[in-house]
Amino acid sequence: MKVVSGVRRSGKSTLFLLFREYLRKNGVSNDQIITLNFEDMANEPLRDPHRLYDYLQNKLLPDKMNYIFLDEIQHVHDFEKVVDSLFIKDNVDLYLTGSNAYFLSGEIATLLTGRYVQLNMLPLSFKEFVEWHKQNDLFTDRADMFNKYLQSSFPYTLFTSDDLERMEYLREIYSTIVLTDIVTRLKVRDVPVLEAGNSDVV
């Protein structure tokens, strides 16, 4: 079982997309790959653990290896029961993503009884940031690169030169982390106070 955790929009889903492309290039057929993103409303009915397990069970090919990618799995109630049941199958290779708010290493060890490898993803390092600009002939000088890096190291912001668009994107990430992840995880009751603090920062 492979578990990828990290701050929102750090590239977890993209990492899995690249790996699925790798699998296809190496002879794995599309019907062997099952992908679900639980932030997609189309998959909301599958947040029920029994429905999710039945859905996946019906998709499995009995005579082939099945690669299952479950993105933002923390939205599934009692998800650990589903993934533990899948893990014991010989023909399932399982990949999970979740945000740091839910996937702290100590909690994962408590929830998942099977063996797993955890990868913690971060936004781009400065080295990666510079390499991307060099590959795309956008490198100026290191001081300028560092100033841009301080503005944002999230991958998506590399593809926009609009300052307003970049700031709005960063505000949305910040608000989602503070007002969704923290409120849900810590069961914050006085949300207006938290929102007030949030507006002061952004």
Short mmCIF file of C-alpha atoms in Angstrom, two decimals:
data_model
loop_
_atom_site.label_atom_id
_atom_site.label_comp_id
_atom_site.label_asym_id
_atom_site.label_seq_id
_atom_site.Cartn_x
_atom_site.Cartn_y
_atom_site.Cartn_z
CA MET A 1 0.00 0.00 0.00
CA LYS A 2 1.37 3.42 -0.98
CA VAL A 3 0.17 6.50 0.88
CA VAL A 4 0.97 9.99 -0.40
CA SER A 5 0.20 12.85 1.98
CA GLY A 6 0.91 16.54 1.83
CA VAL A 7 -0.50 20.03 1.77
CA ARG A 8 -3.32 20.62 -0.69
CA ARG A 9 -2.28 21.33 -4.29
CA SER A 10 1.28 20.18 -3.77
CA GLY A 11 1.05 17.71 -6.66
CA LYS A 12 -0.23 14.46 -5.13
CA SER A 13 -2.83 13.82 -7.82
CA THR A 14 -0.38 14.75 -10.56
CA LEU A 15 2.13 12.25 -9.19
CA PHE A 16 -0.47 9.49 -9.48
CA LEU A 17 -1.39 10.66 -12.99
CA LEU A 18 2.24 10.33 -14.05
CA PHE A 19 2.45 6.87 -12.54
CA ARG A 20 -0.70 5.74 -14.34
CA GLU A 21 0.88 6.91 -17.59
CA TYR A 22 3.97 4.91 -16.67
CA LEU A 23 1.86 1.80 -16.09
CA ARG A 24 0.15 2.13 -19.47
CA LYS A 25 3.47 2.59 -21.25
CA ASN A 26 4.65 -0.63 -19.61
CA GLY A 27 1.77 -2.79 -20.80
CA VAL A 28 -0.89 -2.29 -18.13
CA SER A 29 -4.34 -1.99 -19.75
CA ASN A 30 -6.91 0.66 -18.83
CA ASP A 31 -9.29 -1.91 -17.37
CA GLN A 32 -6.63 -2.83 -14.81
CA ILE A 33 -6.53 0.76 -13.48
CA ILE A 34 -9.27 2.09 -11.21
CA THR A 35 -9.17 5.77 -10.23
CA LEU A 36 -11.50 7.66 -7.89
CA ASN A 37 -11.20 11.22 -6.62
CA PHE A 38 -13.44 11.80 -3.62
CA GLU A 39 -13.44 15.56 -4.03
CA ASP A 40 -15.44 14.99 -7.23
CA MET A 41 -19.17 15.21 -6.50
CA ALA A 42 -19.79 12.41 -8.99
CA ASN A 43 -18.10 10.08 -6.51
CA GLU A 44 -19.94 11.36 -3.45
CA PRO A 45 -22.19 8.24 -3.21
CA LEU A 46 -19.04 6.14 -2.92
CA ARG A 47 -18.03 7.90 0.28
CA ASP A 48 -20.06 5.22 1.99
CA PRO A 49 -17.52 2.45 2.76
CA HIS A 50 -19.82 -0.43 1.87
CA ARG A 51 -20.79 1.07 -1.47
CA LEU A 52 -17.18 1.86 -2.23
CA TYR A 53 -16.03 -1.66 -1.45
CA ASP A 54 -18.80 -3.22 -3.54
CA TYR A 55 -18.01 -0.89 -6.43
CA LEU A 56 -14.30 -1.75 -6.38
CA GLN A 57 -14.95 -5.44 -5.87
CA ASN A 58 -17.08 -5.50 -9.04
CA LYS A 59 -14.35 -3.72 -11.00
CA LEU A 60 -11.54 -6.12 -10.11
CA LEU A 61 -10.20 -8.43 -12.80
CA PRO A 62 -9.72 -11.82 -11.15
CA ASP A 63 -6.85 -12.99 -13.37
CA LYS A 64 -4.81 -9.76 -13.51
CA MET A 65 -3.16 -7.26 -11.20
CA ASN A 66 -5.47 -4.33 -10.42
CA TYR A 67 -4.07 -0.88 -9.69
CA ILE A 68 -6.42 1.18 -7.50
CA PHE A 69 -5.89 4.93 -6.99
CA LEU A 70 -8.04 6.54 -4.30
CA ASP A 71 -7.55 10.30 -4.20
CA GLU A 72 -8.41 12.27 -1.02
CA ILE A 73 -9.55 9.06 0.66
CA GLN A 74 -10.18 10.84 3.98
CA HIS A 75 -13.61 11.85 2.64
CA VAL A 76 -14.71 8.22 2.89
CA HIS A 77 -16.13 7.33 6.29
CA ASP A 78 -14.18 4.42 7.84
CA PHE A 79 -11.95 4.30 4.76
CA GLU A 80 -9.42 2.18 6.65
CA LYS A 81 -11.83 -0.78 6.62
CA VAL A 82 -12.09 -0.58 2.85
CA VAL A 83 -8.37 -0.30 2.16
CA ASP A 84 -7.45 -3.01 4.66
CA SER A 85 -9.91 -5.35 2.92
CA LEU A 86 -8.40 -4.53 -0.47
CA PHE A 87 -4.85 -4.86 0.81
CA ILE A 88 -5.25 -8.54 1.66
CA LYS A 89 -6.09 -9.38 -1.95
CA ASP A 90 -3.19 -10.79 -3.96
CA ASN A 91 -4.20 -9.02 -7.17
CA VAL A 92 -4.54 -5.46 -5.83
CA ASP A 93 -1.87 -2.74 -5.82
CA LEU A 94 -3.25 0.14 -3.78
CA TYR A 95 -2.41 3.87 -3.87
CA LEU A 96 -3.92 6.51 -1.56
CA THR A 97 -3.67 10.27 -1.23
CA GLY A 98 -4.82 12.49 1.58
CA SER A 99 -4.13 15.93 2.99
CA ASN A 100 -1.83 16.44 5.95
CA ALA A 101 -4.78 17.50 8.07
CA TYR A 102 -5.97 13.89 8.06
CA PHE A 103 -2.91 11.83 7.20
CA LEU A 104 -0.42 12.48 9.97
CA SER A 105 2.02 9.59 10.14
CA GLY A 106 1.06 8.48 13.64
CA GLU A 107 -2.60 8.32 12.73
CA ILE A 108 -1.93 6.35 9.55
CA ALA A 109 -0.05 3.72 11.55
CA THR A 110 -3.04 3.43 13.86
CA LEU A 111 -5.64 3.27 11.09
CA LEU A 112 -3.96 0.98 8.57
CA THR A 113 -3.14 -2.50 9.78
CA GLY A 114 -1.43 -3.62 6.56
CA ARG A 115 2.05 -2.72 5.43
CA TYR A 116 2.34 0.64 3.71
CA VAL A 117 4.90 3.09 2.40
CA GLN A 118 4.22 6.75 3.11
CA LEU A 119 5.51 9.58 0.94
CA ASN A 120 5.15 13.13 2.24
CA MET A 121 4.91 15.65 -0.60
CA LEU A 122 5.80 19.29 -0.37
CA PRO A 123 5.41 22.12 -2.88
CA LEU A 124 8.41 22.72 -5.14
CA SER A 125 11.84 23.07 -3.62
CA PHE A 126 13.90 26.05 -4.77
CA LYS A 127 16.07 23.70 -6.83
CA GLU A 128 13.00 22.29 -8.61
CA PHE A 129 11.65 25.80 -9.11
CA VAL A 130 14.89 26.92 -10.78
CA GLU A 131 15.17 23.77 -12.90
CA TRP A 132 11.64 24.25 -14.27
CA HIS A 133 12.45 27.82 -15.31
CA LYS A 134 15.69 26.70 -16.96
CA GLN A 135 13.91 23.92 -18.87
CA ASN A 136 11.39 26.45 -20.16
CA ASP A 137 13.97 29.14 -20.97
CA LEU A 138 12.54 31.44 -18.30
CA PHE A 139 15.52 31.60 -15.98
CA THR A 140 16.79 35.11 -15.27
CA ASP A 141 19.17 35.24 -12.33
CA ARG A 142 19.18 33.42 -9.02
CA ALA A 143 18.17 36.45 -6.94
CA ASP A 144 15.15 37.11 -9.17
CA MET A 145 14.23 33.41 -9.05
CA PHE A 146 14.38 33.43 -5.27
CA ASN A 147 12.09 36.46 -5.02
CA LYS A 148 9.58 34.73 -7.28
CA TYR A 149 9.94 31.54 -5.28
CA LEU A 150 9.04 33.41 -2.09
CA GLN A 151 5.78 34.49 -3.73
CA SER A 152 4.71 30.88 -4.31
CA SER A 153 6.21 27.41 -4.61
CA PHE A 154 2.94 25.69 -5.58
CA PRO A 155 3.28 24.02 -9.01
CA TYR A 156 0.15 25.54 -10.56
CA THR A 157 1.38 29.09 -10.08
CA LEU A 158 4.24 28.40 -12.48
CA PHE A 159 1.73 28.54 -15.31
CA THR A 160 0.35 32.00 -14.64
CA SER A 161 2.08 35.36 -14.90
CA ASP A 162 -0.96 37.21 -13.58
CA ASP A 163 -0.28 38.39 -10.02
CA LEU A 164 -3.98 38.69 -9.17
CA GLU A 165 -4.73 35.20 -10.40
CA ARG A 166 -1.80 33.80 -8.42
CA MET A 167 -2.85 35.55 -5.22
CA GLU A 168 -6.46 34.41 -5.60
CA TYR A 169 -5.26 30.82 -6.08
CA LEU A 170 -3.11 31.03 -2.92
CA ARG A 171 -5.99 32.57 -0.94
CA GLU A 172 -8.23 29.69 -1.96
CA ILE A 173 -5.66 27.14 -0.79
CA TYR A 174 -5.17 28.97 2.49
CA SER A 175 -8.90 29.30 3.11
CA THR A 176 -9.52 25.65 2.30
CA ILE A 177 -6.82 24.51 4.70
CA VAL A 178 -7.92 26.82 7.51
CA LEU A 179 -11.69 26.83 7.10
CA THR A 180 -12.24 23.28 5.87
CA ASP A 181 -9.44 21.06 7.13
CA ILE A 182 -8.85 22.73 10.49
CA VAL A 183 -12.52 23.36 11.27
CA THR A 184 -13.44 19.77 10.40
CA ARG A 185 -10.49 18.13 12.07
CA LEU A 186 -10.51 20.14 15.30
CA LYS A 187 -14.30 20.59 15.38
CA VAL A 188 -13.94 24.36 15.71
CA ARG A 189 -17.22 25.90 16.84
CA ASP A 190 -16.40 29.59 16.68
CA VAL A 191 -15.77 29.70 12.92
CA PRO A 192 -16.35 33.50 12.56
CA VAL A 193 -13.38 34.15 14.87
CA LEU A 194 -11.24 31.83 12.76
CA GLU A 195 -12.44 33.52 9.57
CA ALA A 196 -11.58 36.93 11.03
CA GLY A 197 -8.04 35.80 11.74
CA ASN A 198 -7.85 34.31 8.26
CA SER A 199 -8.85 37.60 6.61
CA ASP A 200 -6.16 39.48 8.54
CA VAL A 201 -3.47 37.13 7.21
CA VAL A 202 -4.52 37.07 3.57
#
